Short mmCIF file of C-alpha atoms and ligand atoms in Angstrom, two decimals:
data_model
loop_
_atom_site.label_atom_id
_atom_site.label_comp_id
_atom_site.label_asym_id
_atom_site.label_seq_id
_atom_site.Cartn_x
_atom_site.Cartn_y
_atom_site.Cartn_z
CA UNK A 15 49.93 -61.55 50.17
CA UNK A 16 48.53 -59.85 53.20
CA UNK A 17 51.34 -58.27 55.02
CA UNK A 18 49.78 -55.18 56.80
CA UNK A 19 52.04 -52.40 57.92
CA UNK A 20 49.49 -50.82 60.24
CA UNK A 21 46.82 -52.50 62.37
CA UNK A 22 44.06 -50.56 64.18
CA UNK A 23 42.73 -52.96 66.72
CA UNK A 24 39.80 -53.51 68.86
CA UNK A 25 37.33 -50.44 68.49
CA UNK A 26 33.63 -49.97 67.57
CA UNK A 27 33.68 -49.50 63.85
CA UNK A 28 31.48 -47.05 62.04
CA UNK A 29 32.10 -47.71 58.38
CA UNK A 30 29.62 -45.20 57.00
CA UNK A 31 28.61 -47.58 54.27
CA UNK A 32 24.86 -47.26 53.52
CA UNK A 33 22.88 -49.74 55.65
CA UNK A 34 25.76 -51.04 57.78
CA UNK A 35 25.41 -51.04 61.53
CA UNK A 36 28.27 -50.21 64.00
CA UNK A 37 30.55 -53.26 64.34
CA UNK A 38 31.95 -54.24 67.86
CA UNK A 39 35.51 -55.30 68.53
CA UNK A 40 36.69 -54.47 64.89
CA UNK A 41 40.17 -54.51 63.66
CA UNK A 42 41.47 -52.99 60.56
CA UNK A 43 44.49 -54.24 58.55
CA UNK A 44 46.17 -51.69 56.47
CA UNK A 45 48.65 -52.34 53.78
CA UNK A 46 50.45 -49.74 51.64
CA UNK A 47 48.01 -47.03 52.35
CA UNK A 48 44.91 -49.01 51.78
CA UNK A 49 42.39 -51.00 53.86
CA UNK A 50 43.40 -54.54 53.21
CA UNK A 51 40.87 -56.43 55.61
CA UNK A 52 38.36 -55.84 58.30
CA UNK A 53 38.23 -58.31 61.13
CA UNK A 54 35.05 -58.22 63.36
CA UNK A 55 33.71 -59.44 66.73
CA UNK A 56 37.21 -59.94 68.15
CA UNK A 57 38.15 -62.31 65.36
CA UNK A 58 41.68 -63.85 66.06
CA UNK A 59 44.22 -62.25 64.00
CA UNK A 60 47.65 -63.76 62.88
CA UNK A 61 50.69 -62.12 64.14
CA UNK A 62 52.22 -59.85 61.40
CA UNK A 63 55.76 -59.08 61.93
CA UNK A 64 56.89 -55.43 61.68
CA UNK A 65 53.20 -54.00 61.62
CA UNK A 66 52.55 -50.81 63.72
CA UNK A 67 49.60 -51.37 66.01
CA UNK A 68 47.19 -48.64 67.23
CA UNK A 69 45.28 -49.76 70.33
CA UNK A 70 41.70 -48.75 69.58
CA UNK A 71 39.88 -50.47 72.48
CA UNK A 72 37.32 -48.13 73.93
CA UNK A 73 37.27 -46.04 70.84
CA UNK A 74 34.93 -45.40 67.84
CA UNK A 75 36.95 -46.14 64.61
CA UNK A 76 35.45 -44.06 61.69
CA UNK A 77 36.43 -42.41 58.44
CA UNK A 78 38.45 -39.31 58.70
CA UNK A 79 36.34 -36.05 58.33
CA UNK A 80 36.21 -34.10 55.03
CA UNK A 81 36.34 -30.31 55.50
CA UNK A 82 34.66 -29.41 52.08
CA UNK A 83 35.35 -25.65 52.12
CA UNK A 84 37.98 -23.47 53.71
CA UNK A 85 40.73 -20.89 53.37
CA UNK A 86 43.34 -22.66 55.48
CA UNK A 87 45.84 -19.92 55.88
CA UNK A 88 43.21 -17.44 57.35
CA UNK A 89 44.12 -18.98 60.72
CA UNK A 90 46.58 -15.87 60.50
CA UNK A 91 43.52 -13.65 61.01
CA UNK A 92 41.53 -15.55 63.70
CA UNK A 93 39.97 -13.08 66.09
CA UNK A 94 41.34 -10.06 64.13
CA UNK A 95 38.06 -8.64 63.24
CA UNK A 96 34.71 -10.03 64.70
CA UNK A 97 31.23 -8.92 65.10
CA UNK A 98 31.05 -6.78 62.05
CA UNK A 99 28.68 -6.65 58.97
CA UNK A 100 30.03 -8.81 56.15
CA UNK A 101 30.90 -5.98 53.71
CA UNK A 102 32.66 -3.95 56.45
CA UNK A 103 34.40 -7.19 57.75
CA UNK A 104 35.58 -8.12 54.26
CA UNK A 105 36.30 -4.69 52.62
CA UNK A 106 37.68 -2.81 55.81
CA UNK A 107 39.42 -5.62 57.59
CA UNK A 108 40.03 -8.90 55.86
CA UNK A 109 41.01 -7.67 52.31
CA UNK A 110 43.43 -4.93 53.55
CA UNK A 111 44.96 -7.43 55.96
CA UNK A 112 45.43 -9.83 53.27
CA UNK A 113 46.78 -7.24 50.72
CA UNK A 114 49.35 -6.18 53.38
CA UNK A 115 50.49 -9.53 55.00
CA UNK A 116 50.04 -12.37 52.66
CA UNK A 117 53.08 -13.75 51.03
CA UNK A 118 54.66 -17.21 50.40
CA UNK A 119 55.95 -17.22 53.94
CA UNK A 120 52.92 -16.12 55.91
CA UNK A 121 50.55 -18.40 53.93
CA UNK A 122 52.85 -21.36 54.36
CA UNK A 123 52.79 -20.98 58.28
CA UNK A 124 49.13 -20.00 58.49
CA UNK A 125 48.25 -23.00 56.27
CA UNK A 126 50.40 -25.38 58.41
CA UNK A 127 48.68 -24.01 61.57
CA UNK A 128 45.30 -24.92 59.92
CA UNK A 129 46.63 -28.42 59.11
CA UNK A 130 47.83 -28.92 62.71
CA UNK A 131 44.36 -27.84 63.97
CA UNK A 132 42.57 -30.06 61.52
CA UNK A 133 44.70 -33.12 62.31
CA UNK A 134 44.02 -32.47 66.08
CA UNK A 135 40.30 -32.50 65.41
CA UNK A 136 40.00 -35.45 63.11
CA UNK A 137 39.96 -33.79 59.70
CA UNK A 138 41.87 -35.93 57.07
CA UNK A 139 40.86 -34.21 53.88
CA UNK A 140 40.31 -30.53 53.21
CA UNK A 141 39.31 -28.22 50.34
CA UNK A 142 41.05 -24.90 50.19
CA UNK A 143 40.57 -21.90 48.05
CA UNK A 144 43.11 -18.95 48.54
CA UNK A 145 46.12 -17.13 47.21
CA UNK A 146 49.88 -18.03 47.20
CA UNK A 147 48.61 -21.69 46.78
CA UNK A 148 52.05 -23.14 46.22
CA UNK A 149 52.69 -22.30 49.83
CA UNK A 150 49.38 -23.94 50.81
CA UNK A 151 50.23 -27.02 48.91
CA UNK A 152 53.70 -27.20 50.45
CA UNK A 153 52.15 -26.82 53.85
CA UNK A 154 49.51 -29.55 53.34
CA UNK A 155 52.18 -31.85 51.85
CA UNK A 156 54.32 -31.48 54.95
CA UNK A 157 51.32 -32.12 57.14
CA UNK A 158 50.44 -35.33 55.25
CA UNK A 159 46.85 -34.34 54.77
CA UNK A 160 44.74 -35.15 51.61
CA UNK A 161 43.38 -31.93 49.86
CA UNK A 162 41.85 -30.23 46.88
CA UNK A 163 43.87 -26.93 46.75
CA UNK A 164 42.41 -24.33 44.45
CA UNK A 165 43.97 -21.08 43.38
CA UNK A 166 41.88 -18.08 44.16
CA UNK A 167 40.43 -16.20 40.98
CA UNK A 168 39.12 -12.65 41.38
CA UNK A 169 38.81 -9.78 38.90
CA UNK A 170 40.59 -7.45 41.23
CA UNK A 171 44.29 -7.07 42.15
CA UNK A 172 44.72 -10.01 44.57
CA UNK A 173 47.68 -11.27 46.94
CA UNK A 174 50.21 -12.65 44.58
CA UNK A 175 48.21 -11.73 41.51
CA UNK A 176 48.40 -7.97 41.21
CA UNK A 177 47.25 -7.85 37.51
CA UNK A 178 43.80 -9.43 37.48
CA UNK A 179 44.08 -10.20 33.73
CA UNK A 180 46.62 -12.81 34.66
CA UNK A 181 44.32 -14.47 37.23
CA UNK A 182 43.49 -17.50 35.04
CA UNK A 183 47.08 -17.69 33.65
CA UNK A 184 48.42 -17.97 37.35
CA UNK A 185 45.72 -20.44 38.08
CA UNK A 186 46.38 -22.73 35.11
CA UNK A 187 50.11 -22.65 35.89
CA UNK A 188 49.37 -23.63 39.44
CA UNK A 189 47.33 -26.70 38.27
CA UNK A 190 50.09 -27.58 35.84
CA UNK A 191 52.79 -27.59 38.64
CA UNK A 192 50.85 -29.71 41.01
CA UNK A 193 48.64 -32.04 39.11
CA UNK A 194 51.14 -34.94 39.21
CA UNK A 195 53.19 -34.17 42.28
CA UNK A 196 51.34 -36.29 44.88
CA UNK A 197 48.45 -38.73 45.08
CA UNK A 198 47.22 -36.72 48.19
CA UNK A 199 47.05 -33.21 46.53
CA UNK A 200 44.71 -32.27 43.70
CA UNK A 201 45.03 -28.72 42.43
CA UNK A 202 42.07 -26.52 41.04
CA UNK A 203 40.52 -23.27 40.69
CA UNK A 204 38.41 -21.32 43.16
CA UNK A 205 36.34 -18.35 41.73
CA UNK A 206 35.56 -15.98 44.55
CA UNK A 207 32.05 -15.17 43.62
CA UNK A 208 29.48 -14.04 41.00
CA UNK A 209 29.96 -10.29 42.08
CA UNK A 210 33.79 -10.42 42.13
CA UNK A 211 34.36 -12.45 38.92
CA UNK A 212 33.05 -11.47 35.37
CA UNK A 213 30.94 -13.88 33.30
CA UNK A 214 34.07 -14.51 30.95
CA UNK A 215 36.26 -15.22 33.89
CA UNK A 216 33.80 -17.77 35.26
CA UNK A 217 33.39 -19.49 31.91
CA UNK A 218 37.20 -19.60 31.20
CA UNK A 219 37.72 -20.95 34.68
CA UNK A 220 35.10 -23.73 33.93
CA UNK A 221 36.84 -24.55 30.61
CA UNK A 222 40.19 -24.94 32.42
CA UNK A 223 38.68 -27.09 35.31
CA UNK A 224 37.08 -29.40 32.82
CA UNK A 225 40.10 -29.73 30.67
CA UNK A 226 42.02 -31.09 33.57
CA UNK A 227 38.79 -32.99 34.93
CA UNK A 228 38.92 -30.89 38.21
CA UNK A 229 36.14 -29.43 40.21
CA UNK A 230 35.46 -25.60 40.11
CA UNK A 231 34.59 -23.98 43.42
CA UNK A 232 32.63 -20.78 43.87
CA UNK A 233 31.03 -18.89 46.81
CA UNK A 234 27.29 -18.93 45.70
CA UNK A 235 24.38 -16.80 47.21
CA UNK A 236 26.09 -16.32 50.48
CA UNK A 237 24.17 -13.27 51.42
CA UNK A 238 20.98 -11.38 50.36
CA UNK A 239 23.12 -8.37 49.20
CA UNK A 240 25.08 -10.52 46.82
CA UNK A 241 21.77 -11.93 45.23
CA UNK A 242 20.46 -8.37 44.80
CA UNK A 243 23.68 -7.36 43.08
CA UNK A 244 23.52 -10.22 40.67
CA UNK A 245 19.85 -9.54 39.85
CA UNK A 246 20.74 -5.74 39.37
CA UNK A 247 23.55 -6.59 36.97
CA UNK A 248 22.15 -9.58 34.98
CA UNK A 249 18.38 -9.46 35.58
CA UNK A 250 18.54 -13.08 36.94
CA UNK A 251 18.97 -14.73 40.21
CA UNK A 252 22.47 -16.27 40.72
CA UNK A 253 21.69 -19.89 39.97
CA UNK A 254 19.60 -18.83 36.87
CA UNK A 255 22.40 -16.69 35.77
CA UNK A 256 24.99 -19.61 36.09
CA UNK A 257 22.49 -21.74 34.01
CA UNK A 258 22.40 -18.96 31.49
CA UNK A 259 26.22 -19.00 31.10
CA UNK A 260 26.16 -22.84 30.83
CA UNK A 261 28.02 -23.48 34.16
CA UNK A 262 25.67 -25.75 36.06
CA UNK A 263 27.26 -29.20 35.89
CA UNK A 264 28.97 -31.86 37.88
CA UNK A 265 32.20 -30.06 38.03
CA UNK A 266 30.77 -27.12 39.99
CA UNK A 267 30.97 -27.00 43.76
CA UNK A 268 28.77 -24.11 45.04
CA UNK A 269 29.72 -23.02 48.54
CA UNK A 270 27.18 -21.52 51.12
CA UNK A 271 23.99 -21.49 48.81
CA UNK A 272 22.11 -19.66 51.63
CA UNK A 273 19.58 -17.80 49.59
CA UNK A 274 17.86 -20.03 46.97
CA UNK A 275 14.53 -20.28 45.58
CA UNK A 276 12.72 -23.46 44.81
CA UNK A 277 13.46 -23.11 41.14
CA UNK A 278 17.17 -22.66 41.92
CA UNK A 279 17.34 -25.82 44.01
CA UNK A 280 15.66 -27.75 41.26
CA UNK A 281 18.21 -26.52 38.78
CA UNK A 282 21.18 -27.38 41.00
CA UNK A 283 19.67 -30.83 41.55
CA UNK A 284 18.93 -31.46 37.85
CA UNK A 285 22.42 -30.41 36.95
CA UNK A 286 24.10 -32.40 39.73
CA UNK A 287 25.92 -29.30 41.19
CA UNK A 288 27.55 -30.15 44.52
CA UNK A 289 26.99 -27.83 47.39
CA UNK A 290 28.88 -27.13 50.63
CA UNK A 291 27.19 -26.07 53.75
CA UNK A 292 29.16 -23.75 56.23
CA UNK A 293 26.59 -23.11 59.05
CA UNK A 294 28.86 -21.45 61.65
CA UNK A 295 30.27 -19.03 59.06
CA UNK A 296 26.81 -18.18 57.83
CA UNK A 297 25.58 -17.55 61.51
CA UNK A 298 28.60 -15.55 62.47
CA UNK A 299 28.30 -13.23 59.49
CA UNK A 300 24.61 -13.40 59.93
CA UNK A 301 24.25 -14.41 56.20
CA UNK A 302 21.29 -16.58 56.84
CA UNK A 303 20.18 -20.20 57.03
CA UNK A 304 20.79 -22.55 53.99
CA UNK A 305 17.74 -24.67 53.01
CA UNK A 306 19.75 -27.83 53.46
CA UNK A 307 16.78 -30.20 54.22
CA UNK A 308 15.11 -29.17 50.94
CA UNK A 309 18.39 -29.74 49.07
CA UNK A 310 18.93 -33.19 50.71
CA UNK A 311 15.32 -34.08 49.59
CA UNK A 312 16.23 -33.37 45.99
CA UNK A 313 19.28 -35.65 46.31
CA UNK A 314 21.79 -32.73 45.93
CA UNK A 315 25.22 -33.99 47.14
CA UNK A 316 26.18 -31.90 50.15
CA UNK A 317 29.36 -31.43 52.10
CA UNK A 318 30.19 -29.57 55.22
CA UNK A 319 32.83 -26.83 55.59
CA UNK A 320 34.19 -24.62 58.33
CA UNK A 321 34.97 -21.80 55.85
CA UNK A 322 38.07 -19.59 56.76
CA UNK A 323 39.05 -19.18 60.39
CA UNK A 324 38.31 -15.32 60.25
CA UNK A 325 34.59 -16.27 60.03
CA UNK A 326 34.24 -19.18 62.20
CA UNK A 327 36.77 -19.03 64.36
CA UNK A 328 37.92 -22.63 64.37
CA UNK A 329 38.33 -25.70 62.00
CA UNK A 330 36.77 -28.24 64.28
CA UNK A 331 34.16 -30.18 61.98
CA UNK A 332 32.70 -31.93 65.06
CA UNK A 333 31.42 -28.44 66.32
CA UNK A 334 30.31 -27.81 62.75
CA UNK A 335 28.33 -31.03 62.71
CA UNK A 336 26.57 -30.17 65.92
CA UNK A 337 25.70 -26.73 64.63
CA UNK A 338 24.48 -28.00 61.32
CA UNK A 339 22.01 -30.40 62.91
CA UNK A 340 20.59 -27.84 65.41
CA UNK A 341 20.40 -24.93 62.93
CA UNK A 342 18.60 -27.16 60.39
CA UNK A 343 15.99 -28.13 63.18
CA UNK A 344 15.53 -24.56 64.38
CA UNK A 345 15.18 -23.13 60.84
CA UNK A 346 12.35 -25.55 60.00
CA UNK A 347 11.05 -25.73 63.63
CA UNK A 348 11.25 -29.53 63.17
CA UNK A 349 13.35 -31.65 65.38
CA UNK A 350 13.29 -34.46 62.89
CA UNK A 351 15.12 -32.50 60.13
CA UNK A 352 18.91 -32.73 59.84
CA UNK A 353 19.33 -35.78 61.96
CA UNK A 354 22.83 -36.94 63.19
CA UNK A 355 23.12 -39.59 60.47
CA UNK A 356 22.56 -36.98 57.62
CA UNK A 357 25.10 -34.49 59.19
CA UNK A 358 27.66 -37.22 59.70
CA UNK A 359 27.28 -38.29 56.06
CA UNK A 360 27.87 -34.54 55.06
CA UNK A 361 31.13 -34.72 56.99
CA UNK A 362 32.27 -38.03 55.58
CA UNK A 363 30.93 -39.86 52.53
CA UNK A 364 28.90 -37.13 50.86
CA UNK A 365 31.90 -34.55 51.51
CA UNK A 366 34.15 -37.07 49.71
CA UNK A 367 31.62 -37.03 46.78
CA UNK A 368 31.47 -33.35 46.58
CA UNK A 369 35.29 -33.27 45.99
CA UNK A 370 35.06 -36.12 43.53
CA UNK A 371 36.95 -38.47 45.88
CA UNK A 372 34.25 -41.09 46.70
CA UNK A 373 36.02 -43.95 45.09
CA UNK A 374 39.10 -43.37 47.37
CA UNK A 375 37.72 -42.11 50.66
CA UNK A 376 34.64 -41.32 52.89
CA UNK A 377 33.87 -44.94 54.03
CA UNK A 378 35.83 -47.77 55.61
CA UNK A 379 35.68 -50.47 53.00
CA UNK A 380 38.31 -52.99 51.87
CA UNK A 381 40.30 -51.44 48.92
CA UNK A 382 39.69 -47.89 50.03
CA UNK A 383 42.44 -45.51 51.11
CA UNK A 384 43.11 -45.63 55.01
CA UNK A 385 42.03 -42.24 55.99
CA UNK A 386 40.80 -43.14 59.52
CA UNK A 387 40.42 -41.54 62.86
CA UNK A 388 39.68 -42.94 66.43
CA UNK A 389 37.60 -41.19 69.04
CA UNK A 390 38.54 -41.81 72.72
CA UNK A 391 35.30 -42.96 74.55
CA UNK A 392 36.98 -42.74 77.99
CA UNK A 393 35.58 -39.26 78.62
CA UNK A 394 32.75 -38.43 81.00
CA UNK A 395 30.78 -36.60 78.21
CA UNK A 396 30.85 -39.62 75.94
CA UNK A 397 29.47 -42.10 78.48
CA UNK A 398 27.24 -44.20 78.07
CA UNK A 399 27.34 -45.21 74.27
CA UNK A 400 23.94 -46.08 73.09
CA UNK A 401 24.29 -44.70 69.58
CA UNK A 402 27.71 -43.92 68.16
CA UNK A 403 26.41 -41.58 65.46
CA UNK A 404 24.50 -39.49 68.11
CA UNK A 405 27.68 -39.44 70.31
CA UNK A 406 29.78 -38.33 67.49
CA UNK A 407 27.39 -35.40 66.31
CA UNK A 408 26.01 -34.19 69.62
CA UNK A 409 28.45 -34.96 72.40
CA UNK A 410 32.13 -35.28 71.02
CA UNK A 411 34.40 -32.48 69.96
CA UNK A 412 37.65 -32.40 68.04
CA UNK A 413 39.66 -32.82 71.17
CA UNK A 414 38.25 -36.38 71.73
CA UNK A 415 39.98 -37.49 68.67
CA UNK A 416 42.77 -40.00 69.72
CA UNK A 417 44.52 -41.18 66.54
CA UNK A 418 44.54 -39.88 63.00
CA UNK A 419 45.55 -41.85 59.83
CA UNK A 420 45.84 -40.50 56.26
CA UNK A 421 46.69 -42.87 53.31
CA UNK A 422 47.86 -45.40 55.87
CA UNK A 423 50.35 -42.89 57.56
CA UNK A 424 49.84 -42.20 61.31
CA UNK A 425 49.72 -38.28 61.73
CA UNK A 426 48.64 -38.30 65.32
CA UNK A 427 48.95 -41.13 67.77
CA UNK A 428 47.28 -40.83 71.17
CA UNK A 429 47.00 -37.05 70.72
CA UNK A 430 50.78 -36.78 69.78
CA UNK A 431 51.58 -35.43 66.35
CA UNK A 432 54.10 -37.77 64.55
CA UNK A 433 54.80 -35.68 61.44
CA UNK A 434 54.68 -32.07 62.63
CA UNK A 435 56.21 -29.86 65.42
CA UNK A 436 53.12 -28.11 66.50
CA UNK A 437 55.03 -25.86 68.95
CA UNK A 438 57.14 -24.54 66.21
CA UNK A 439 54.14 -23.86 63.87
CA UNK A 440 52.37 -21.89 66.69
CA UNK A 441 55.38 -19.93 67.53
CA UNK A 442 55.87 -18.87 63.90
CA UNK A 443 52.13 -17.70 63.60
CA UNK A 444 52.40 -15.91 67.01
CA UNK A 445 55.60 -14.07 65.42
CA UNK A 446 53.59 -13.22 62.13
CA UNK A 447 50.61 -12.02 64.22
CA UNK A 448 52.80 -9.42 65.95
CA UNK A 449 53.45 -7.90 62.48
CA UNK A 450 49.65 -8.03 61.52
CA UNK A 451 48.71 -6.46 64.98
CA UNK A 452 51.01 -3.47 64.49
ZN1 ZN B 515 34.66 -19.23 51.84
#
C-alpha cells in the first residue's frame, strides 16, 4: 500500500532519464528509501498521515550528484600547499604531511568535513580512495551519504600500512569488515598508480576486487611524466601495459586519463573500462586536458570527480561541471563540445554507472533509491529559467542547493543540516590544522 514517509512537493523535475523533458509542478512520493510515485502537473495528491513534506515550489528537483573520485579526508590539507609542480607538491608537501598527521582521528574528522561540504553542495554519492578507511567509512556512515570507499594500495610505506608487503592484506580485511555493514557503503581497493604499484600488486588487487564483485580504482595517465616513466619501465604506454597485464575490464575505474593516444581510447572503450574526469585538479596541477569528447564518442562511461581537496580546493561538483564544459570547449576550440547535458549526465547517471550503482541511483524513477536534491531558484543569478540543464551547469553553484535526501532520509532541509553538527566538525578540523601548521 502506498504510504509515503517523505513527500517532495511542487518543483520542476529533472529526472535525467534519457529522452525525458523537465516536468512542471512535480511531486515525489518516497516510501522506505525508494521513489514510490511521481505526480506531475500539480496532480491532486491524497493526504498521507505522518509524512514529512519538503516544499519544493520554485526549485529544480533532480538526482543527487555523484562525486566519482576523491580523497575525502584531504580537506585537512586544503590550502596547505598550492601553486607547485605535481612532483614537488606530492613528494615534498603532501606525502610528508600525510605521513606525519594521518591517523584514525584526523582522517575521521577530515572525512566528516568533506561530507558536510558535499551535502551542502548537493553530492549524495561519493567515491573515495585513501588510508585509515575504517575512519572514512565511519564518517560517511555518520553523515548518511552513499559511497564507494576504497582502501589505498601503494608499494611504499603508507599511512596506517607501514609494511607495503601487507597492503593487500589490509585492503582485503577492510573489504571483509565493511561489505555487509550498510546498504549505503561499498568497500573496495584503490591502487595509487602504475608508477607506485608493481604489476603483481595490480594483478592481485584486481583478483581481490573481482572475487568480491567490486570495482578497482586507479589513477591513470595523469601526467606526461607518469606516462614516460611507465614507457621507460615496461616499453609500453600505460593503457597498453594494463592490457598486457590483463587488467582492462568492466571492474576497472581509471581516474584522470589525461594523456591518451587513439589506440588507448579504443582499448578502454572495447574493454568497457570506466573513466573519471577531474578537470579542476588537472588544471590546478597543470597535468593537461583529458580527451573527454573523444571518449564520449566511443561510448566510454565517464564520471566526474573533484579529486582531493588539496588539488582543487573544494568539493563543489557544480563548479566542476561548469569547468568540465568550458575546458572541453576550449581544448577543442569548439563551443558545441561538452554541452551542458553531457556534463550533467557525467555528474549523475553516468557517474552512477561508473560506480556500478546505475540500478539504484543516478535518475529519478519509480523504484529507484531516493537520492534527491532541490535547487532554490529564488536567486538573482538563476532567473529567468529557460533551460534547467543550462541553469544547473552554467549558473548554479553548490550554495544554491536547498534540500538533500539520501536513501529517503533528509540530510539537509532548507540549508540546515539535520544529521550533523557542522560547527563541531569545523572546530575539530581547525584544531587539527593547528597541529599540521606547526
Ligand atoms: Zn585522486
